[in-house]
Short mmCIF file of N, CA and C in Angstrom, two decimals:
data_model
loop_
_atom_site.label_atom_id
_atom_site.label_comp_id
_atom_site.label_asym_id
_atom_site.label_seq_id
_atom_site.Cartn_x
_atom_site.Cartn_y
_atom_site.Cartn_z
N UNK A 1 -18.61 -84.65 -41.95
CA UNK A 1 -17.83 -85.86 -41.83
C UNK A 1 -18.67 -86.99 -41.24
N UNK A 2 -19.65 -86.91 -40.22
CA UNK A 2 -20.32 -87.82 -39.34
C UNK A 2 -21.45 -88.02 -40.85
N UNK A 3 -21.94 -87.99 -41.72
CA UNK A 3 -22.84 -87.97 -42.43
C UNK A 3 -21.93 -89.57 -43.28
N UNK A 4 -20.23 -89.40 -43.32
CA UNK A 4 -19.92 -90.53 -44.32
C UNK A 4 -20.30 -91.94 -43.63
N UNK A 5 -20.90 -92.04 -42.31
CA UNK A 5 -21.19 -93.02 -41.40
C UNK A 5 -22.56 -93.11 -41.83
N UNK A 6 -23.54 -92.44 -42.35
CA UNK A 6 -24.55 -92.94 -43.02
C UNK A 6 -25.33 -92.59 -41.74
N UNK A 7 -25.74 -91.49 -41.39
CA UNK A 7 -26.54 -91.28 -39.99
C UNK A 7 -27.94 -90.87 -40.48
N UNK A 8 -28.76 -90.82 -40.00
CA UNK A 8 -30.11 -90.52 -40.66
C UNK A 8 -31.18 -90.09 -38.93
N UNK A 9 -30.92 -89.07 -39.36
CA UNK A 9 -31.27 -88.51 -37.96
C UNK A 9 -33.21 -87.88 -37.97
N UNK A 10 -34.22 -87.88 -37.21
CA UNK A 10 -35.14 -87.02 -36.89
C UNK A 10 -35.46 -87.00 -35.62
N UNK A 11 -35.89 -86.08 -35.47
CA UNK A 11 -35.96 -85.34 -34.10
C UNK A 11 -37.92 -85.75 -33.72
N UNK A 12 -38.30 -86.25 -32.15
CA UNK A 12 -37.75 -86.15 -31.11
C UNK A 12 -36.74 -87.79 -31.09
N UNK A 13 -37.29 -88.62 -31.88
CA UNK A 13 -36.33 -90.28 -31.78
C UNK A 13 -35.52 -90.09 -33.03
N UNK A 14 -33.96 -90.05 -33.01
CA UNK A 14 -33.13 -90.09 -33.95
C UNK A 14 -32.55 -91.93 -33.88
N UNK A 15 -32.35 -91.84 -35.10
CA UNK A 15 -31.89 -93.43 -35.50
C UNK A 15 -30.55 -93.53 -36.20
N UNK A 16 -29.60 -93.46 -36.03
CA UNK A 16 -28.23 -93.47 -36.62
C UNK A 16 -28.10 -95.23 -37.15
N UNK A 17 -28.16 -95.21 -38.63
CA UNK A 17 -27.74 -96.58 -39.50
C UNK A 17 -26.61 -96.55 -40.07
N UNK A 18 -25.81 -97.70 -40.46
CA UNK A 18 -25.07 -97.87 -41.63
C UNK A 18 -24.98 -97.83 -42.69
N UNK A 19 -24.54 -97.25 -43.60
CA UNK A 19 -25.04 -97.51 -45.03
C UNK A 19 -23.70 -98.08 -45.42
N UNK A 20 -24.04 -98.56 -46.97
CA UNK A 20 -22.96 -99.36 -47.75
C UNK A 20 -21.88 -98.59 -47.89
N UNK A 21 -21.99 -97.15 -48.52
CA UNK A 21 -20.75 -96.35 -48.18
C UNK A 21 -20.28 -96.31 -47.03
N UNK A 22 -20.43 -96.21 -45.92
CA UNK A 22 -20.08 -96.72 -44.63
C UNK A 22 -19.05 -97.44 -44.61
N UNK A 23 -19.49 -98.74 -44.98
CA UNK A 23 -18.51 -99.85 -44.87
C UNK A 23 -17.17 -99.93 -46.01
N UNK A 24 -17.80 -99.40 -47.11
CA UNK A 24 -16.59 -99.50 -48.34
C UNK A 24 -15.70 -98.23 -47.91
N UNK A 25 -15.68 -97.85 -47.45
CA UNK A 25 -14.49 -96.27 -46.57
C UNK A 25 -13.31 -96.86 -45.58
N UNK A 26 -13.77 -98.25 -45.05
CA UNK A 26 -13.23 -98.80 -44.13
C UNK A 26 -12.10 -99.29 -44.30
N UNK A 27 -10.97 -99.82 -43.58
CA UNK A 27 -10.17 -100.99 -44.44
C UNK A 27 -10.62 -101.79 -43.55
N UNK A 28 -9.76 -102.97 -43.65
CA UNK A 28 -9.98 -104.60 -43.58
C UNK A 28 -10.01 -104.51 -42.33
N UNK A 29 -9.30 -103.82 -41.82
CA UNK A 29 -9.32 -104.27 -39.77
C UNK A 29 -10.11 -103.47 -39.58
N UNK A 30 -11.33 -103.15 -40.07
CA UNK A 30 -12.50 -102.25 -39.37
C UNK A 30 -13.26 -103.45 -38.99
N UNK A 31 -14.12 -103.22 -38.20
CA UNK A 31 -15.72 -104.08 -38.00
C UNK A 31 -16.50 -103.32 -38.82
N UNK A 32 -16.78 -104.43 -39.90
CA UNK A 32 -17.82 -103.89 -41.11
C UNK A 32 -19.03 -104.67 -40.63
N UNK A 33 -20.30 -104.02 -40.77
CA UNK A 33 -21.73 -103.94 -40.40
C UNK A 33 -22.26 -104.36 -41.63
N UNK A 34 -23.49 -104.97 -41.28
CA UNK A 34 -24.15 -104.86 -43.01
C UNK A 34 -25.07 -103.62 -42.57
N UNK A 35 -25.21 -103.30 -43.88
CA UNK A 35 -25.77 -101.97 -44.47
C UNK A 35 -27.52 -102.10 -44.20
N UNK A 36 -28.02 -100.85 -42.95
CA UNK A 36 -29.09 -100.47 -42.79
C UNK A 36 -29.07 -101.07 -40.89
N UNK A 37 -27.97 -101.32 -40.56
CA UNK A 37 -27.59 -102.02 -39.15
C UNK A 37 -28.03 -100.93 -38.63
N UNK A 38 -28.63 -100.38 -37.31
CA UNK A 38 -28.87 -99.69 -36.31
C UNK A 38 -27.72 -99.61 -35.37
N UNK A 39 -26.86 -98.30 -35.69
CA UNK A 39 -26.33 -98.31 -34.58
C UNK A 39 -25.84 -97.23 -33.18
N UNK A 40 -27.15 -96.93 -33.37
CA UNK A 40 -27.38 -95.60 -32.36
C UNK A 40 -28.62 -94.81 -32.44
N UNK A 41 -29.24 -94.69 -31.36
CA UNK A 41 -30.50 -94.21 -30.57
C UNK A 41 -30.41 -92.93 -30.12
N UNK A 42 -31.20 -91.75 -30.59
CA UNK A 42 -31.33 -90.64 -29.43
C UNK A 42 -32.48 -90.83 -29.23
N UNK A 43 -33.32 -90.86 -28.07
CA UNK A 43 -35.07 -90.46 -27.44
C UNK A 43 -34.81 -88.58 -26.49
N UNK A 44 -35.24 -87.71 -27.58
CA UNK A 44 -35.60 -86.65 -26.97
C UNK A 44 -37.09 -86.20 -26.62
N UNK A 45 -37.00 -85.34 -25.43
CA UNK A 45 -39.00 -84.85 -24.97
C UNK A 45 -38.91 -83.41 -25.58
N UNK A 46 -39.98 -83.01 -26.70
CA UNK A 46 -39.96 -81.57 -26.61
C UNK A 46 -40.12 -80.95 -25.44
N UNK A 47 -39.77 -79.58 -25.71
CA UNK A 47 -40.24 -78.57 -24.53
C UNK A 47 -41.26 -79.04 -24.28
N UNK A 48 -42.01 -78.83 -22.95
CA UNK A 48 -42.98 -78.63 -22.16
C UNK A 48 -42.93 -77.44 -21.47
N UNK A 49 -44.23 -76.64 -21.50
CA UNK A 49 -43.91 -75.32 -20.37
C UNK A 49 -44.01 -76.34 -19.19
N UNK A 50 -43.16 -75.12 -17.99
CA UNK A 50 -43.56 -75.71 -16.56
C UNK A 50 -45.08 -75.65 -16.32
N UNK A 51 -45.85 -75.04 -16.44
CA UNK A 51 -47.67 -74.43 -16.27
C UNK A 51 -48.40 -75.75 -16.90
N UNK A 52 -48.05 -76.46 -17.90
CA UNK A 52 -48.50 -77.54 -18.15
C UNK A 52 -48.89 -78.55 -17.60
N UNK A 53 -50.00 -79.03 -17.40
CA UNK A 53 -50.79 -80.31 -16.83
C UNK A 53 -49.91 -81.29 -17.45
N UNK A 54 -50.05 -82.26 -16.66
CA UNK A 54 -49.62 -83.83 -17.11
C UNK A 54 -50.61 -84.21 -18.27
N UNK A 55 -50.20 -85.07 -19.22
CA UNK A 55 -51.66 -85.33 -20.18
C UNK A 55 -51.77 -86.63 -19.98
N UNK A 56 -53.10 -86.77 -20.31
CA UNK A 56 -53.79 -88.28 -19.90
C UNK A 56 -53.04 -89.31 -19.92
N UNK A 57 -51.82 -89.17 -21.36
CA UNK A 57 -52.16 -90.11 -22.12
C UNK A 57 -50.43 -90.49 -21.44
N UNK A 58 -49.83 -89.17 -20.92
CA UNK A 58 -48.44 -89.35 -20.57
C UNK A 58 -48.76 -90.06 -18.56
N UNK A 59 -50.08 -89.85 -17.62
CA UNK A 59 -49.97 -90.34 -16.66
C UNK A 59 -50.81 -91.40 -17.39
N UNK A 60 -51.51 -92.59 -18.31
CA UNK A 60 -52.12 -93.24 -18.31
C UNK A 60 -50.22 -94.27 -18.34
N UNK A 61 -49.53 -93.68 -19.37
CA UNK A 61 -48.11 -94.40 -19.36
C UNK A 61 -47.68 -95.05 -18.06
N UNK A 62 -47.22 -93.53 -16.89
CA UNK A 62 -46.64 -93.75 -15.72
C UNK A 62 -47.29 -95.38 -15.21
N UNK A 63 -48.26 -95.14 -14.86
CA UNK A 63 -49.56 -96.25 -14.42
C UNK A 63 -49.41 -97.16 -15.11
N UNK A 64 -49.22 -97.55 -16.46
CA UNK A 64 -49.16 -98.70 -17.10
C UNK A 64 -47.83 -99.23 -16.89
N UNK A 65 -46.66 -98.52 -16.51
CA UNK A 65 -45.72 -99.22 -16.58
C UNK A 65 -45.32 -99.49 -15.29
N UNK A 66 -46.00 -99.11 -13.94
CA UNK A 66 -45.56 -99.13 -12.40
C UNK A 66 -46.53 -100.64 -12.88
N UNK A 67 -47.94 -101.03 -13.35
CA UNK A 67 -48.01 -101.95 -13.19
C UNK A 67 -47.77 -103.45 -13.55
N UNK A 68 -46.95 -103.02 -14.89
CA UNK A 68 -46.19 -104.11 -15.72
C UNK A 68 -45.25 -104.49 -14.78
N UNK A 69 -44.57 -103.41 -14.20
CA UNK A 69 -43.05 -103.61 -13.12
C UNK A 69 -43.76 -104.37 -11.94
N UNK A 70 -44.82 -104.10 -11.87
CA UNK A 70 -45.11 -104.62 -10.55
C UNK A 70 -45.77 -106.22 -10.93
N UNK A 71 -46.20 -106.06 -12.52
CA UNK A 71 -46.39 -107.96 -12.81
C UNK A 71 -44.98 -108.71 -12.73
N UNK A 72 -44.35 -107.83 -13.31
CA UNK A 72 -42.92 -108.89 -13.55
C UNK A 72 -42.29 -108.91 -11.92
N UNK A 73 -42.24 -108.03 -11.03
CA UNK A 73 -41.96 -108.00 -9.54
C UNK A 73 -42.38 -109.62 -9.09
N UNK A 74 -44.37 -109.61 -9.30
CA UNK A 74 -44.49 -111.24 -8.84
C UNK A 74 -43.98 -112.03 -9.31
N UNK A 75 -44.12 -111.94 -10.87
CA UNK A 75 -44.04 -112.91 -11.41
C UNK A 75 -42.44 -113.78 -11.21
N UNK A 76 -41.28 -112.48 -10.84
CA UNK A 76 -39.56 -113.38 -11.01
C UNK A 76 -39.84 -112.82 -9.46
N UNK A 77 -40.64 -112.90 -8.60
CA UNK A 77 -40.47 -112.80 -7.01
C UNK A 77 -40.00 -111.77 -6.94
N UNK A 78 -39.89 -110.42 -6.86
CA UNK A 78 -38.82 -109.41 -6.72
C UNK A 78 -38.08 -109.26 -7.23
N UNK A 79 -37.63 -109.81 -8.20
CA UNK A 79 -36.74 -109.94 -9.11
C UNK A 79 -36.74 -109.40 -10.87
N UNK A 80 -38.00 -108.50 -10.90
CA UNK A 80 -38.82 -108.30 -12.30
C UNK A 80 -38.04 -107.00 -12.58
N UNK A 81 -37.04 -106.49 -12.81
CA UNK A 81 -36.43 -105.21 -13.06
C UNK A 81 -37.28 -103.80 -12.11
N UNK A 82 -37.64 -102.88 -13.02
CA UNK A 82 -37.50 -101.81 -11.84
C UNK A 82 -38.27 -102.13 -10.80
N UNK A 83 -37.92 -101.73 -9.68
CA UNK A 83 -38.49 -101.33 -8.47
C UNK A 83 -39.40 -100.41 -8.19
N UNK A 84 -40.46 -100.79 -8.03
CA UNK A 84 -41.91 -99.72 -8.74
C UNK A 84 -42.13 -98.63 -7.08
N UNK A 85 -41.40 -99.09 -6.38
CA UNK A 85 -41.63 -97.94 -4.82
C UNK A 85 -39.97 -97.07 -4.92
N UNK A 86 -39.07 -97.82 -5.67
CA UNK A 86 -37.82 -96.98 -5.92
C UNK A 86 -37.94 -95.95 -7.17
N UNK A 87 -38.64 -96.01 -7.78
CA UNK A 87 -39.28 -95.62 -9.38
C UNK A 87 -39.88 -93.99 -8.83
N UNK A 88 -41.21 -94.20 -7.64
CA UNK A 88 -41.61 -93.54 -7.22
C UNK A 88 -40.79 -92.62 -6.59
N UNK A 89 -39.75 -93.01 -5.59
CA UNK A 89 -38.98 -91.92 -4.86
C UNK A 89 -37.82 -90.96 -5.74
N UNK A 90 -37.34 -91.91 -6.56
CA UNK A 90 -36.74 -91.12 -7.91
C UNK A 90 -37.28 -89.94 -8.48
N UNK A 91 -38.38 -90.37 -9.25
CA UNK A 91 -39.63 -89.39 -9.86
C UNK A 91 -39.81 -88.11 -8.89
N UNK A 92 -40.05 -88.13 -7.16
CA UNK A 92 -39.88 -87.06 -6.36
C UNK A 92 -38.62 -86.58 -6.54
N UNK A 93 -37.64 -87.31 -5.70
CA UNK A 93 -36.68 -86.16 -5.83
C UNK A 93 -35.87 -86.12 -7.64
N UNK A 94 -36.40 -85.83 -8.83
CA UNK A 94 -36.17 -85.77 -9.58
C UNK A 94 -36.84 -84.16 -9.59
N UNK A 95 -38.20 -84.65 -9.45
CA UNK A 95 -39.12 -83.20 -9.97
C UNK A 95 -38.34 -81.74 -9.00
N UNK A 96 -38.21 -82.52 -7.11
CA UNK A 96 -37.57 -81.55 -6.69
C UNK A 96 -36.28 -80.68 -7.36
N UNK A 97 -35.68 -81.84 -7.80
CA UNK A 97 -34.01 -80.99 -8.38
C UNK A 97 -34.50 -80.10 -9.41
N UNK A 98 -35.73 -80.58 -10.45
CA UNK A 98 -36.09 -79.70 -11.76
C UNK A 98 -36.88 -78.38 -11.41
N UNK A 99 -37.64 -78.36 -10.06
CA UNK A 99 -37.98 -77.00 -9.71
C UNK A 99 -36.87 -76.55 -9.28
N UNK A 100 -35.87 -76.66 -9.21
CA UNK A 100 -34.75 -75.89 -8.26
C UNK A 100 -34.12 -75.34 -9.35
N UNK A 101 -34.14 -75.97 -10.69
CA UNK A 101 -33.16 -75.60 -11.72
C UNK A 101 -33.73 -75.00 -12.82
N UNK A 102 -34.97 -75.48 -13.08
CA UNK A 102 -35.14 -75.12 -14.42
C UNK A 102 -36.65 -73.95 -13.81
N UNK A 103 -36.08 -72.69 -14.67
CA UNK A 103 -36.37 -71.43 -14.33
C UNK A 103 -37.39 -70.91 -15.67
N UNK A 104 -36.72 -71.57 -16.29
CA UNK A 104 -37.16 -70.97 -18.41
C UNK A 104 -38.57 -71.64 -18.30
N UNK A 105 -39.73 -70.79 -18.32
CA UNK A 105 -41.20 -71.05 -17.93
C UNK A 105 -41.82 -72.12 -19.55
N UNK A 106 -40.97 -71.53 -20.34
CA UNK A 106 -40.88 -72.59 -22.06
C UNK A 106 -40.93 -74.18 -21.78
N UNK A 107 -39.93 -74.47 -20.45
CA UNK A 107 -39.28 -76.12 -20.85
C UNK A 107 -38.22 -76.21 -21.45
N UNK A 108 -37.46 -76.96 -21.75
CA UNK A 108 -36.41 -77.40 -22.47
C UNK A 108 -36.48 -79.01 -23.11
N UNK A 109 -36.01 -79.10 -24.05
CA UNK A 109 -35.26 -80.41 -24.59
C UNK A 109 -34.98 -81.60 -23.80
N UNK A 110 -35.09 -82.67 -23.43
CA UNK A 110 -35.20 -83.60 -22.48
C UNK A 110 -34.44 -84.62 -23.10
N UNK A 111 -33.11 -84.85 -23.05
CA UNK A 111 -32.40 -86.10 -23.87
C UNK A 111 -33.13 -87.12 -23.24
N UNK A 112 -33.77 -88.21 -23.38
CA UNK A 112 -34.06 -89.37 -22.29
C UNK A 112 -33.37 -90.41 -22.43
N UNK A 113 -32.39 -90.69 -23.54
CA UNK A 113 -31.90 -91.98 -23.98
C UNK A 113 -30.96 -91.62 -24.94
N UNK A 114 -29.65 -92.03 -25.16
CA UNK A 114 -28.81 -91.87 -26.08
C UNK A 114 -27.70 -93.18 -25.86
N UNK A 115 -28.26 -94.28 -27.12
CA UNK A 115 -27.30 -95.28 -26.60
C UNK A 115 -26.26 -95.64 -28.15
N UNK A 116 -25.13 -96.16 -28.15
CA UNK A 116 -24.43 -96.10 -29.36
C UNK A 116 -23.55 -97.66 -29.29
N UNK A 117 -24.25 -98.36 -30.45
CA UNK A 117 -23.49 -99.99 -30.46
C UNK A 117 -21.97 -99.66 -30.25
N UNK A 118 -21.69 -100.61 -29.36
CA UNK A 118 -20.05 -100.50 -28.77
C UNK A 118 -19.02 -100.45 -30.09
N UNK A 119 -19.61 -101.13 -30.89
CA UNK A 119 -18.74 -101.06 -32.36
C UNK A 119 -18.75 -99.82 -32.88
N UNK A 120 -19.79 -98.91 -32.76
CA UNK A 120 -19.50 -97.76 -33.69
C UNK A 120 -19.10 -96.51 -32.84
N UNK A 121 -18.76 -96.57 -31.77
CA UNK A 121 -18.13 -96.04 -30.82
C UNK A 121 -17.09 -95.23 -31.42
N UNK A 122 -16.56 -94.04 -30.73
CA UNK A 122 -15.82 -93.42 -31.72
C UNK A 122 -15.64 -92.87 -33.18
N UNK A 123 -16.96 -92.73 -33.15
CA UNK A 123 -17.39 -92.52 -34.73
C UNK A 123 -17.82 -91.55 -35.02
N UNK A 124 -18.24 -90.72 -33.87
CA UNK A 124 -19.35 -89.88 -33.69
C UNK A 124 -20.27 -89.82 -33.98
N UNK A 125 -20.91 -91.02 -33.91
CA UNK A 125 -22.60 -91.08 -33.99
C UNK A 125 -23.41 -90.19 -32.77
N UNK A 126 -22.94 -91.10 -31.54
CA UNK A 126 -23.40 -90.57 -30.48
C UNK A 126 -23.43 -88.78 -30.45
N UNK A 127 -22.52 -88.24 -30.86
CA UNK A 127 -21.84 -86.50 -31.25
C UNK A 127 -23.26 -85.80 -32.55
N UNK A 128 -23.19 -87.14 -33.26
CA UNK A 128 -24.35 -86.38 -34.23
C UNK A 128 -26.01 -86.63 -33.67
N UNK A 129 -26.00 -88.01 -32.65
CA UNK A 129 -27.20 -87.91 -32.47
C UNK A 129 -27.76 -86.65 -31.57
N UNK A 130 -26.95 -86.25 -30.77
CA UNK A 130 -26.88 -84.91 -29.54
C UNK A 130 -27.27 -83.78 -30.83
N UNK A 131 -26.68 -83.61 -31.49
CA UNK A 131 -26.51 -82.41 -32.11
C UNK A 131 -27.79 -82.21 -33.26
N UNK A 132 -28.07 -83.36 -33.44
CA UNK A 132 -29.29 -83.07 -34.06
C UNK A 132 -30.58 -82.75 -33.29
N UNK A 133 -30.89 -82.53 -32.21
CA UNK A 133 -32.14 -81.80 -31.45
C UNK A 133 -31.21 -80.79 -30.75
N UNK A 134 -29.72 -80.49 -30.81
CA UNK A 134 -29.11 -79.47 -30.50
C UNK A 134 -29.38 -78.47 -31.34
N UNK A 135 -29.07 -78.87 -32.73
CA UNK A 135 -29.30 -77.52 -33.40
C UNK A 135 -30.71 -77.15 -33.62
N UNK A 136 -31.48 -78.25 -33.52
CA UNK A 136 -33.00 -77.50 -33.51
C UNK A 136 -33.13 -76.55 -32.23
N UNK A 137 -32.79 -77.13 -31.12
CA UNK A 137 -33.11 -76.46 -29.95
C UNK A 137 -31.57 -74.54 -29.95
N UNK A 138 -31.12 -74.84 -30.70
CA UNK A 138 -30.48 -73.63 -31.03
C UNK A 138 -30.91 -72.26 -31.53
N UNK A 139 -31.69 -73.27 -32.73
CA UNK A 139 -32.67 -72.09 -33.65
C UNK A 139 -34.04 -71.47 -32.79
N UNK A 140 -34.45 -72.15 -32.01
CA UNK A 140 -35.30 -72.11 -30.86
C UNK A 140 -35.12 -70.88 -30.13
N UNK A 141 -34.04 -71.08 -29.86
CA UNK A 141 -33.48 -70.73 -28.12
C UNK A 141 -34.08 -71.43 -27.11
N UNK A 142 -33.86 -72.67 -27.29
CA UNK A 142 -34.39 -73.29 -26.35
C UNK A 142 -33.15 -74.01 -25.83
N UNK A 143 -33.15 -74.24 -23.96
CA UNK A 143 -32.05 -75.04 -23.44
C UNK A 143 -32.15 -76.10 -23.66
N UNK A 144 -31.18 -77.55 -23.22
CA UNK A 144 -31.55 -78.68 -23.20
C UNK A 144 -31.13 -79.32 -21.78
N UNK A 145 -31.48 -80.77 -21.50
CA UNK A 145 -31.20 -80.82 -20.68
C UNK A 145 -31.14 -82.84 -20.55
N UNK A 146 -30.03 -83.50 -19.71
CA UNK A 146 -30.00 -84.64 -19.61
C UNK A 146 -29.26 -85.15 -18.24
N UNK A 147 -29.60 -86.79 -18.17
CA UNK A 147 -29.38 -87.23 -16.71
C UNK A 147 -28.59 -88.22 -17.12
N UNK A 148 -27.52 -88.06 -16.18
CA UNK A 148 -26.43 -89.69 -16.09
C UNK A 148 -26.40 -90.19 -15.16
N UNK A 149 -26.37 -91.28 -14.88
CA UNK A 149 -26.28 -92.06 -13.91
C UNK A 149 -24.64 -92.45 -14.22
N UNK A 150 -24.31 -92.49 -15.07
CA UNK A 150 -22.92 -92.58 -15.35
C UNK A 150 -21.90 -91.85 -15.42
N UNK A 151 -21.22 -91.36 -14.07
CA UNK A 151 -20.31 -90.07 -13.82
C UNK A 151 -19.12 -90.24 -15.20
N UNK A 152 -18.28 -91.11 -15.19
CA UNK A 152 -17.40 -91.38 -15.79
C UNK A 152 -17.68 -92.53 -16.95
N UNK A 153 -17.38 -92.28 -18.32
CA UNK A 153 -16.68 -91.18 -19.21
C UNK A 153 -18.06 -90.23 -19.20
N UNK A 154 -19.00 -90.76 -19.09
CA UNK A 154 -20.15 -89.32 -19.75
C UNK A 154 -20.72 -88.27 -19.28
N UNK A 155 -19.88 -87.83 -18.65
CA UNK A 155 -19.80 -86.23 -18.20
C UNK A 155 -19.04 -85.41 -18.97
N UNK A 156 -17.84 -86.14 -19.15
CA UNK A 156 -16.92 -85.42 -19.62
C UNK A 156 -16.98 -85.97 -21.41
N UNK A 157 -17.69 -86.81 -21.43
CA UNK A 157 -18.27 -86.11 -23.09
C UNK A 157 -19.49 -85.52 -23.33
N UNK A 158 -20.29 -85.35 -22.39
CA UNK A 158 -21.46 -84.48 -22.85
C UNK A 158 -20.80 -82.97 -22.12
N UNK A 159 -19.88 -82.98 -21.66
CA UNK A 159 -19.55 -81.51 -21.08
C UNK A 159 -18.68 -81.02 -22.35
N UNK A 160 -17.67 -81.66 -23.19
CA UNK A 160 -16.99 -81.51 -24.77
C UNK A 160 -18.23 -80.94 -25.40
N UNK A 161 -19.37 -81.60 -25.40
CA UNK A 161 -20.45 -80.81 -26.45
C UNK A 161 -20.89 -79.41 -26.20
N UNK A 162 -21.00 -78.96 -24.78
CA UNK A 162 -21.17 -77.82 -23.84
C UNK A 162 -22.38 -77.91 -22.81
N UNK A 163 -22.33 -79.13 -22.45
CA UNK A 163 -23.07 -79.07 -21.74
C UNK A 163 -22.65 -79.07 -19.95
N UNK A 164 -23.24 -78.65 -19.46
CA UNK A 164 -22.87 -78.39 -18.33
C UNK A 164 -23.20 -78.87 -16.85
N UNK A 165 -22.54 -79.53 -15.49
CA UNK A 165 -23.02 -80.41 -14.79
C UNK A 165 -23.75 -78.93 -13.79
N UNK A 166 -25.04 -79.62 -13.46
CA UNK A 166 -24.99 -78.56 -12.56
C UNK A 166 -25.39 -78.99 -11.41
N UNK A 167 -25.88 -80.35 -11.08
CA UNK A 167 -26.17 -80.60 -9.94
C UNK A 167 -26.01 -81.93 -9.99
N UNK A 168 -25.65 -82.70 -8.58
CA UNK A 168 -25.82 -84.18 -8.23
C UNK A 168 -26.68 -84.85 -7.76
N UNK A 169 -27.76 -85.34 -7.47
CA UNK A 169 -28.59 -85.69 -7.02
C UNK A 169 -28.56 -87.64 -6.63
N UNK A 170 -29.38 -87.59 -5.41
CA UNK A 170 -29.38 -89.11 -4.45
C UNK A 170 -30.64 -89.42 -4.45
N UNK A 171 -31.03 -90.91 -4.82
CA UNK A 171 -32.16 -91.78 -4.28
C UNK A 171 -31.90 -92.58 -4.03
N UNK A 172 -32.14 -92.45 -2.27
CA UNK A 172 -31.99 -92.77 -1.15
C UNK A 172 -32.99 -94.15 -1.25
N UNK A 173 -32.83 -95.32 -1.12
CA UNK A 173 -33.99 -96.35 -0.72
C UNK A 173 -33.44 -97.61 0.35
N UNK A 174 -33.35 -97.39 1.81
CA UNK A 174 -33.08 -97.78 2.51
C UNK A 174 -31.37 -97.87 2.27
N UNK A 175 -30.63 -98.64 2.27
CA UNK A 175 -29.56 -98.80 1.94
C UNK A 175 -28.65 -98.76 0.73
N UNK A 176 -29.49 -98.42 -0.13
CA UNK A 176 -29.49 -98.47 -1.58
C UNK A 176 -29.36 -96.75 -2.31
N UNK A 177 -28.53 -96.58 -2.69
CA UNK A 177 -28.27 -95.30 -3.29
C UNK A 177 -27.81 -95.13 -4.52
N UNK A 178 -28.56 -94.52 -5.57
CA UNK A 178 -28.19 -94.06 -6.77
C UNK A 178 -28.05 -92.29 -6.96
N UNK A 179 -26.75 -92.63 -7.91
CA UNK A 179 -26.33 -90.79 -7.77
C UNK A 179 -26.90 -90.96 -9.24
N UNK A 180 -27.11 -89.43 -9.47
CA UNK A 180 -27.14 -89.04 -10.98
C UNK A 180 -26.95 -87.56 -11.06
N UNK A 181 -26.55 -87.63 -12.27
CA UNK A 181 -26.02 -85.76 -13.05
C UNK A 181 -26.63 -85.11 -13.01
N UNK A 182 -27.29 -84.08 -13.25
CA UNK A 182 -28.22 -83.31 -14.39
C UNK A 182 -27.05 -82.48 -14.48
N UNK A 183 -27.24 -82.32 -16.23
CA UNK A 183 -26.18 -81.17 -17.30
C UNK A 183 -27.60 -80.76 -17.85
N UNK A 184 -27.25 -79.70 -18.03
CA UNK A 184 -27.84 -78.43 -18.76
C UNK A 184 -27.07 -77.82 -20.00
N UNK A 185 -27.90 -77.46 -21.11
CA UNK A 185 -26.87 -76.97 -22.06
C UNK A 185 -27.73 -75.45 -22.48
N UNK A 186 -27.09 -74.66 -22.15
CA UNK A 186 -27.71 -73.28 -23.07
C UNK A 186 -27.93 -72.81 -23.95
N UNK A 187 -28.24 -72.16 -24.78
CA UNK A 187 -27.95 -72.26 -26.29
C UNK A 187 -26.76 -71.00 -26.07
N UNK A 188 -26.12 -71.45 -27.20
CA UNK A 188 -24.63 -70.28 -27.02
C UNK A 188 -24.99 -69.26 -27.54
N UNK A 189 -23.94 -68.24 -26.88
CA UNK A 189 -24.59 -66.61 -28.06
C UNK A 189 -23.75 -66.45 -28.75
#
């Protein structure tokens, strides 16, 4: 059914579009798109074993982007989006919560991003973009795994898919506190 929405999915970056059948399915009080519109993002990380080194090319990233954050920091006065010393304390107690949890010496599936245009909402794009590195990571046996910063609604739709909350986690930066999820999903037997 999610396929008559014209989804066009690959795994690890899935891209959910519109197509013309799309829109001619609709009636008149739909919001019709033109055809080849983008309207939904998955960014998944393959497995990584835990035993794995960082690679060059993934800490040459970290570094390039603490120092972009830290141009735009001068450049809008403090004001340049992330916070490149809040970035850092995150990243710790992130890794802490992932040694505490993740046991499977393989790695798992890493959702990093799953965003869905407010218009096509209810469509189940967002449902097919999950499910397409779901069922790869099925055939696998491999777990998956993702972070919300957003308790409410998206817990309780990534928990509908089966995924599961298993811990809460805090970064703490002086007065400043952000919670976030981690769900885990198993592969079912």
């Amino acid at each position: 059914a999610h396929f008559q929405y014209g989804i066009n999915c690959d795994c690890p970056i899935s891209v959910a579009k519109i197509t013309r059948a799309a829109n001619e399915s609709k009636s008149n009080d739909d919001i019709r798109l033109p055809a080849g519109t983008v309207v939904g993002v998955a960014w998944w990380y393959s497995p990584q074993a835990h035993s794995t080194t960082q690679s060059w090319s993934v800490w040459a990233q970290d570094w390039l982007l603490s120092f972009r954050q830290l141009m735009n920091n001068i450049r809008f006065l403090g004001r340049g989006g992330l916070n490149v010393r809040r970035y850092w304390i995150w990243k710790q107690v992130q890794q802490t919560a992932h040694d505490a949890i993740w046991q499977d010496p393989r790695g798992y599936y890493f959702c990093n991003v799953v965003c869905v245009d407010s218009k096509a909402r209810g469509m189940g794009v967002g449902k097919k973009l999950m499910e397409n590195v779901m069922d790869k990571a099925d055939r696998e046996n491999m777990p998956c795994y993702l972070e919300s910063s957003k308790g409410y609604p998206n817990v309780g739709i990534y928990e509908k898919m089966g995924f599961e909350l298993v811990k809460e986690i805090e970064c703490v930066d002086g007065g400043d506190v952000c919670k976030v999820r981690l769900l885990s999903w198993d592969v079912p037997y």
